[in-house]
PDB file of C-alpha atoms in Angstrom:
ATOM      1  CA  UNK A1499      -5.995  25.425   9.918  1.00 44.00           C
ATOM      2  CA  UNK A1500      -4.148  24.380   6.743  1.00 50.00           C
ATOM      3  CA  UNK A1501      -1.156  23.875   9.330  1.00 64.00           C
ATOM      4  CA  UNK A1502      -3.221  21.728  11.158  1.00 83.00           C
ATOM      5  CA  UNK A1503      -4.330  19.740   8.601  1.00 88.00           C
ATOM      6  CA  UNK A1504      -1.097  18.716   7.131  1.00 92.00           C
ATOM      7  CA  UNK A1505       0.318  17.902  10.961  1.00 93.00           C
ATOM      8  CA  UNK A1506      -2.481  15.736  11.491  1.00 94.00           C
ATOM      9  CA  UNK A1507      -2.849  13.939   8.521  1.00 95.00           C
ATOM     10  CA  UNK A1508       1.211  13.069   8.857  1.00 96.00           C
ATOM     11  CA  UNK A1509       0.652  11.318  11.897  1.00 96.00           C
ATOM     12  CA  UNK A1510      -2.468   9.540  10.733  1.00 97.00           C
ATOM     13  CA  UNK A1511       0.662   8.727   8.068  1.00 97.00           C
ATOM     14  CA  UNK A1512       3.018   7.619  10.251  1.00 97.00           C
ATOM     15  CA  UNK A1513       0.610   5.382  12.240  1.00 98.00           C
ATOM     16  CA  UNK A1514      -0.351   3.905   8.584  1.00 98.00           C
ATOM     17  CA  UNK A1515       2.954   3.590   8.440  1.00 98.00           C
ATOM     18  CA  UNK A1516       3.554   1.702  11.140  1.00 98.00           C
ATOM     19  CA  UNK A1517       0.786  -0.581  11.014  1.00 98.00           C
ATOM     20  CA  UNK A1518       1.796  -1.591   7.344  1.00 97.00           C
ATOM     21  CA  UNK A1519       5.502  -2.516   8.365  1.00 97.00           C
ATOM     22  CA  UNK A1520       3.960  -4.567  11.486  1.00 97.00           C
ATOM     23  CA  UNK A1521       1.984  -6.680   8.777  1.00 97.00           C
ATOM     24  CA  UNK A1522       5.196  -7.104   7.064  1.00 96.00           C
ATOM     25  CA  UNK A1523       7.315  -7.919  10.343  1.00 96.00           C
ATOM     26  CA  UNK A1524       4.641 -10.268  11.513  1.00 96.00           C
ATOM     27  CA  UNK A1525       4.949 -12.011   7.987  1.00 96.00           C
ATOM     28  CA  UNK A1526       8.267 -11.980   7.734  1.00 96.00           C
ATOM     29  CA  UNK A1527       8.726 -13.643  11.085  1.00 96.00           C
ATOM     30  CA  UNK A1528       6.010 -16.081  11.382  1.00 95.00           C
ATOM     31  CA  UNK A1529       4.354 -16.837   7.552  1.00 93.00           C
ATOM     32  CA  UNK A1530       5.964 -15.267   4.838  1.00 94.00           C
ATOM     33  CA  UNK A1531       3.900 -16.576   2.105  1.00 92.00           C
ATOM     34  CA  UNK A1532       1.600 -13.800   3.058  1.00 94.00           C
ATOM     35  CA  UNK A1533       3.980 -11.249   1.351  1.00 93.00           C
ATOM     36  CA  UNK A1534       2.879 -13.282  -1.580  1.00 91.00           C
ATOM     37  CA  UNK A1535      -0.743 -13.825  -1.183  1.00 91.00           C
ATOM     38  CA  UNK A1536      -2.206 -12.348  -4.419  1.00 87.00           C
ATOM     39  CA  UNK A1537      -5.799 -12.079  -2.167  1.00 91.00           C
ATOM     40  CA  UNK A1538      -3.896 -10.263   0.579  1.00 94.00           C
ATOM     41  CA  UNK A1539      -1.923  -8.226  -1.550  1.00 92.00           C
ATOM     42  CA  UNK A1540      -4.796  -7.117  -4.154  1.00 93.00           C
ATOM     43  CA  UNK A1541      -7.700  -6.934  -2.126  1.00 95.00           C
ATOM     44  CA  UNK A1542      -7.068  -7.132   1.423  1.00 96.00           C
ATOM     45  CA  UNK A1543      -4.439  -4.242   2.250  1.00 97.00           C
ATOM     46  CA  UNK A1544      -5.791  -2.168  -0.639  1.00 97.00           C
ATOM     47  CA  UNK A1545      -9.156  -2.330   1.463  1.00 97.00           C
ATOM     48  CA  UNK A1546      -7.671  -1.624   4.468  1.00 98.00           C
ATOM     49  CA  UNK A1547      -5.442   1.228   3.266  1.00 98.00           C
ATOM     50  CA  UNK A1548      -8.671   3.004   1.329  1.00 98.00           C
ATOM     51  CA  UNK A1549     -10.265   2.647   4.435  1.00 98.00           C
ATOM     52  CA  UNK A1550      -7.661   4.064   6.749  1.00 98.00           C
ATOM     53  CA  UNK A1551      -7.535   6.667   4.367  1.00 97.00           C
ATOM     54  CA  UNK A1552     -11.648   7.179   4.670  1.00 97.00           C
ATOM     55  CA  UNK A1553     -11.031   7.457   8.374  1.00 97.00           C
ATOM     56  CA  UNK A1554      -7.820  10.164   7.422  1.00 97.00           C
ATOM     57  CA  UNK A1555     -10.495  12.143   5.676  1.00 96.00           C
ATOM     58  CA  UNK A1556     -13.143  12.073   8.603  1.00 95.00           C
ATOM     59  CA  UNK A1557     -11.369  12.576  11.267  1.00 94.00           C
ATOM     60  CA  UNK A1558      -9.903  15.831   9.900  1.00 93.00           C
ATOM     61  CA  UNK A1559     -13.545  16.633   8.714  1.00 92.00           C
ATOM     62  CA  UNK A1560     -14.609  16.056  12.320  1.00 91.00           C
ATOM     63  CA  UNK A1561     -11.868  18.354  14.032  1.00 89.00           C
ATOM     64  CA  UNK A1562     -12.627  20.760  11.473  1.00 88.00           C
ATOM     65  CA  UNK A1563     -16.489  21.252  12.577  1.00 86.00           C
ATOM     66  CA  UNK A1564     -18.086  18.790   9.857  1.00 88.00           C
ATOM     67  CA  UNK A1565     -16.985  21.116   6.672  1.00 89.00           C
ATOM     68  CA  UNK A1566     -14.161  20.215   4.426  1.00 92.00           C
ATOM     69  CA  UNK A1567     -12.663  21.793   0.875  1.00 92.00           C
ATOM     70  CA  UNK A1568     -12.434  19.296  -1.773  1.00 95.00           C
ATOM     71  CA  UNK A1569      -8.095  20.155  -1.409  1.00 95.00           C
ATOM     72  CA  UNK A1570      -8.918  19.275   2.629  1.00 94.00           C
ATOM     73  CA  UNK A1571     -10.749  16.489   1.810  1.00 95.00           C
ATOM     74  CA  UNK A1572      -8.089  14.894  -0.859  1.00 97.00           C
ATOM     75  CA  UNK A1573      -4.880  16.051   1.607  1.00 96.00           C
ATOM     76  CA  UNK A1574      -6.991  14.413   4.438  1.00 96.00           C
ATOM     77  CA  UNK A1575      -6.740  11.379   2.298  1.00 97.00           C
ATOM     78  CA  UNK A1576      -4.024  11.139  -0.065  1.00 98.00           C
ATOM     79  CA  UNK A1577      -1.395  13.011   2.718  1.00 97.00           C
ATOM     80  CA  UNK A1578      -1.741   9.606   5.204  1.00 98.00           C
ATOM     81  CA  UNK A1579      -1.653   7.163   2.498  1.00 98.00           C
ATOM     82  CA  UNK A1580       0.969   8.060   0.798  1.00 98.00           C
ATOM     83  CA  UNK A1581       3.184   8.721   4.328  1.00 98.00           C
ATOM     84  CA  UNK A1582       1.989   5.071   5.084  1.00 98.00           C
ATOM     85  CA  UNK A1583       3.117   3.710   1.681  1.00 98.00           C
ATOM     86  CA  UNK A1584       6.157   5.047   1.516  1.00 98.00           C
ATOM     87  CA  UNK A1585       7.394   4.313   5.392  1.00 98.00           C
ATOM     88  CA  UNK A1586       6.069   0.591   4.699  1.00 97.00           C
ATOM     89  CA  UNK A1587       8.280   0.983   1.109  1.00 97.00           C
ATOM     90  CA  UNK A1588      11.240   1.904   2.825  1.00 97.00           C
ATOM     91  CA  UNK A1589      11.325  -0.433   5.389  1.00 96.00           C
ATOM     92  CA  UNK A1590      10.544  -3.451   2.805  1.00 95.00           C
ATOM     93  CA  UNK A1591      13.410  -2.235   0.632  1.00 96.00           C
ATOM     94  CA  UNK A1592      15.473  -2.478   3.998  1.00 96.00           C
ATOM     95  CA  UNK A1593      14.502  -5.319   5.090  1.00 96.00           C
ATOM     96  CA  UNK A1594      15.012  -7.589   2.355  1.00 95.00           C
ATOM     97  CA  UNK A1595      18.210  -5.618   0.476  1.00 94.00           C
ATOM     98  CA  UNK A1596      20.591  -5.059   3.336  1.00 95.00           C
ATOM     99  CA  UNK A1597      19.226  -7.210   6.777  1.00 95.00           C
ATOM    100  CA  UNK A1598      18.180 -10.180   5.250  1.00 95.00           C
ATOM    101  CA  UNK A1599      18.857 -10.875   1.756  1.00 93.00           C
ATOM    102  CA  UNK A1600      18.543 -14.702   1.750  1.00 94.00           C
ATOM    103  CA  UNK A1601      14.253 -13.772   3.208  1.00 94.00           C
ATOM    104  CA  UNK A1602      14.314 -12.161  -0.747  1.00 93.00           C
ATOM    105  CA  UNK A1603      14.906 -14.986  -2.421  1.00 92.00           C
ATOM    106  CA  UNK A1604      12.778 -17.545  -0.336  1.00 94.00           C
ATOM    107  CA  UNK A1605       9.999 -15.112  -0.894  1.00 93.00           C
ATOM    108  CA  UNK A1606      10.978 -15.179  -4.852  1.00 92.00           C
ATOM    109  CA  UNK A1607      10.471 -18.981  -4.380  1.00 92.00           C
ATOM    110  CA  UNK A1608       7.325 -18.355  -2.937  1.00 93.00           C
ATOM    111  CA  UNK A1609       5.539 -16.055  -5.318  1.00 91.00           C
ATOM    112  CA  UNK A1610       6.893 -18.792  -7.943  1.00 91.00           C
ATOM    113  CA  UNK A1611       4.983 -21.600  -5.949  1.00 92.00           C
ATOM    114  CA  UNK A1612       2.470 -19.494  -5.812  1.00 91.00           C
ATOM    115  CA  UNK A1613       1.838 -18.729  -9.655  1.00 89.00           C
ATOM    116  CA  UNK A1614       2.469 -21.689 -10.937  1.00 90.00           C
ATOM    117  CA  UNK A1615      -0.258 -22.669  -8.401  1.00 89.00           C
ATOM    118  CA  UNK A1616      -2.460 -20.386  -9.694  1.00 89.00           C
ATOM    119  CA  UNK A1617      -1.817 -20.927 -13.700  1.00 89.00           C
ATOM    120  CA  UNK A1618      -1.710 -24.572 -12.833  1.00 88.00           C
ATOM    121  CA  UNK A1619      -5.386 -24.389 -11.755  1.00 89.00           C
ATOM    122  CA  UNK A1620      -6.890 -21.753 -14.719  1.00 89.00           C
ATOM    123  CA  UNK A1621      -5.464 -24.554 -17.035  1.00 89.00           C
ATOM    124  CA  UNK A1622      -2.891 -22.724 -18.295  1.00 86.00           C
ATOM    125  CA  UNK A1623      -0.473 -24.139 -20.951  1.00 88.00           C
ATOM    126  CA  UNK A1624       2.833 -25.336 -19.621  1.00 87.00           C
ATOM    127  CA  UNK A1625       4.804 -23.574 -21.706  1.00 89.00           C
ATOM    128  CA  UNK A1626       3.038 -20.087 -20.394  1.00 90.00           C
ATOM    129  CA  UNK A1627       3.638 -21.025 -17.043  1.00 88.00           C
ATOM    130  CA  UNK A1628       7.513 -21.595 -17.932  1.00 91.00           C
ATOM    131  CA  UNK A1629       7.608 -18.157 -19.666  1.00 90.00           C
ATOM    132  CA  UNK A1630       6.525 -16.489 -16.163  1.00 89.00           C
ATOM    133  CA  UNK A1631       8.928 -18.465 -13.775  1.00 90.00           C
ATOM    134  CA  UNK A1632      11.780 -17.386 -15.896  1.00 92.00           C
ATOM    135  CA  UNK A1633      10.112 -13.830 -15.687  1.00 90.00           C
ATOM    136  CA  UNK A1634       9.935 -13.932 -12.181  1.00 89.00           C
ATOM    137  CA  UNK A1635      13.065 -15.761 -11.684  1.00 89.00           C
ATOM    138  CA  UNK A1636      14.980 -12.545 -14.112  1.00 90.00           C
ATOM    139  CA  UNK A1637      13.969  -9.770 -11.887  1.00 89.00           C
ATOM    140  CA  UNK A1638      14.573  -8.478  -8.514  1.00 88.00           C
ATOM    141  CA  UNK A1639      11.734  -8.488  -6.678  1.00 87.00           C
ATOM    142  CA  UNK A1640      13.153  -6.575  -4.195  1.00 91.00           C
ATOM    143  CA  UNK A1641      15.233  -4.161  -5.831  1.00 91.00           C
ATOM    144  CA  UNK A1642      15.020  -0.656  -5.314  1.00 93.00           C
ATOM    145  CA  UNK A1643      13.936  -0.181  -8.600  1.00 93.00           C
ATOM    146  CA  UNK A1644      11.162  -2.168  -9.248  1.00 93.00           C
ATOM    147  CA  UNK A1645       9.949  -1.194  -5.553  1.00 95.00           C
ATOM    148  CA  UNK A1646       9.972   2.510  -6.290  1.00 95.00           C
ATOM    149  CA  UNK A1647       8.090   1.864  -9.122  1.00 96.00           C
ATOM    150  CA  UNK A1648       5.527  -0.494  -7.626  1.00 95.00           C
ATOM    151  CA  UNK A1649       5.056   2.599  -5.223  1.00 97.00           C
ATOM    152  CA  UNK A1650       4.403   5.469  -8.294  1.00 97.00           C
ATOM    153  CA  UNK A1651       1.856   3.044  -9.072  1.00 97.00           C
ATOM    154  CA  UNK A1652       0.333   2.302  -5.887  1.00 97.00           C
ATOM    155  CA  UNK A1653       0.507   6.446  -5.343  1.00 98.00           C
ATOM    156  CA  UNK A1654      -1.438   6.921  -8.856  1.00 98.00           C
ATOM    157  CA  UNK A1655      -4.070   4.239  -7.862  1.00 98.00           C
ATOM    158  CA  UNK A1656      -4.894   5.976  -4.389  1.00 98.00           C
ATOM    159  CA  UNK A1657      -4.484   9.322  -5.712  1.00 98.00           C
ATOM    160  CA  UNK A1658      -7.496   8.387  -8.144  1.00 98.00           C
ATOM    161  CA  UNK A1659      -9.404   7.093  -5.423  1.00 98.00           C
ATOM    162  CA  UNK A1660      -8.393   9.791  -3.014  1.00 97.00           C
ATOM    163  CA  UNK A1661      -9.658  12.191  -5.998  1.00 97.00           C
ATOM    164  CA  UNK A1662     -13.034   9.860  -5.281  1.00 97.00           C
ATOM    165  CA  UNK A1663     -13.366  10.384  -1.691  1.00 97.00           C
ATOM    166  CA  UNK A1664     -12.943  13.474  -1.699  1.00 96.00           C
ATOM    167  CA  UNK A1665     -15.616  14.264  -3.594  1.00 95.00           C
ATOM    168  CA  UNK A1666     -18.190  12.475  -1.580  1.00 95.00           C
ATOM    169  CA  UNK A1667     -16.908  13.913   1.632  1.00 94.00           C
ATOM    170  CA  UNK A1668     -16.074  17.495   0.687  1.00 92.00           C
ATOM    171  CA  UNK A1669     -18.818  19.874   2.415  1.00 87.00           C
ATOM    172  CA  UNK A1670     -18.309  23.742   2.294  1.00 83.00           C
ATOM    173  CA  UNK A1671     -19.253  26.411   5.017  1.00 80.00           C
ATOM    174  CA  UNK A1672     -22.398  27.633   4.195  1.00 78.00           C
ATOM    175  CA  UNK A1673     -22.256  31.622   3.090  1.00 73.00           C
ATOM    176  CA  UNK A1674     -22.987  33.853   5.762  1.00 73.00           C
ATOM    177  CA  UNK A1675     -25.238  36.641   4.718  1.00 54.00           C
TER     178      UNK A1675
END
């Protein structure tokens, strides 16, 4: 079954996969101050990818008659998440490296807007709000780099939760006597 498991939870991966780079094509094309959306970037697709990742974990529960390990139940979870991070990593680092480089910088100018917007209205001092354009401005938002390591941390952060769900969904086969 272990077999089994890992198959299936790589295509619940690749489908996460797949669904994360549409959000980003669908941005890119039509409004790409979404890539920049602090609400959409912190809250919504965090949601959404804990609770694909929920789903992961049942449905492999489900095909495996209703009784999961705590190992199942965290490879039922963390397995598709991380596939879907990592495709959706890839194709980002793609995207705006080698096909469209100039798309990287109007986002830059975007998340500027964006957090100036943002410090503007907690009252923030203007000389704070200088100091993080010129951060923002001094780093490559879209280098491989800083996008590897904006994935180790999004892998950490699910891995914890992962570590969470499966604890609430593991359920072992009762002893037979």
């Amino acid at each position: 079954m272990e077999k089994s498991l890992k198959s299936i939870a790589t295509n619940l991966g690749l489908i996460l996969g797949a669904l994360l780079t549409l959000y980003t094509a669908v941005a890119y094309l039509f409004k790409r101050d979404l890539l920049v959306n602090l609400w959409v970037i912190t809250l919504i697709i965090p949601l959404f990818i804990i609770g694909y990742g929920i789903f992961s974990t049942a449905k492999i529960k489900s095909l495996q008659n209703g009784f999961l390990s705590f190992k199942e139940a965290f490879s039922g979870f963390f397995i598709p998440v991380a596939i879907g991070i990592m495709v959706s990593t890839l194709i980002t680092i793609i995207l705006f490296n080698f096909i469209d480089t100039d798309a990287a910088i109007e986002v830059k100018n975007l998340l500027i807007e964006n957090t100036v917007g943002m410090l503007k209205n907690a009252g923030a001092p203007a000389e704070i709000i200088s100091e993080k354009i010129e951060e923002i401005e001094s780093q490559d938002t879209f280098s491989l780099g800083i996008q590897l390591k904006s994935l180790a941390q999004s892998l950490i952060f699910f891995a914890v939760i992962g570590l969470i769900v499966a604890a609430a969904m593991k359920k072992s086969k009762p002893a037979i006597e």
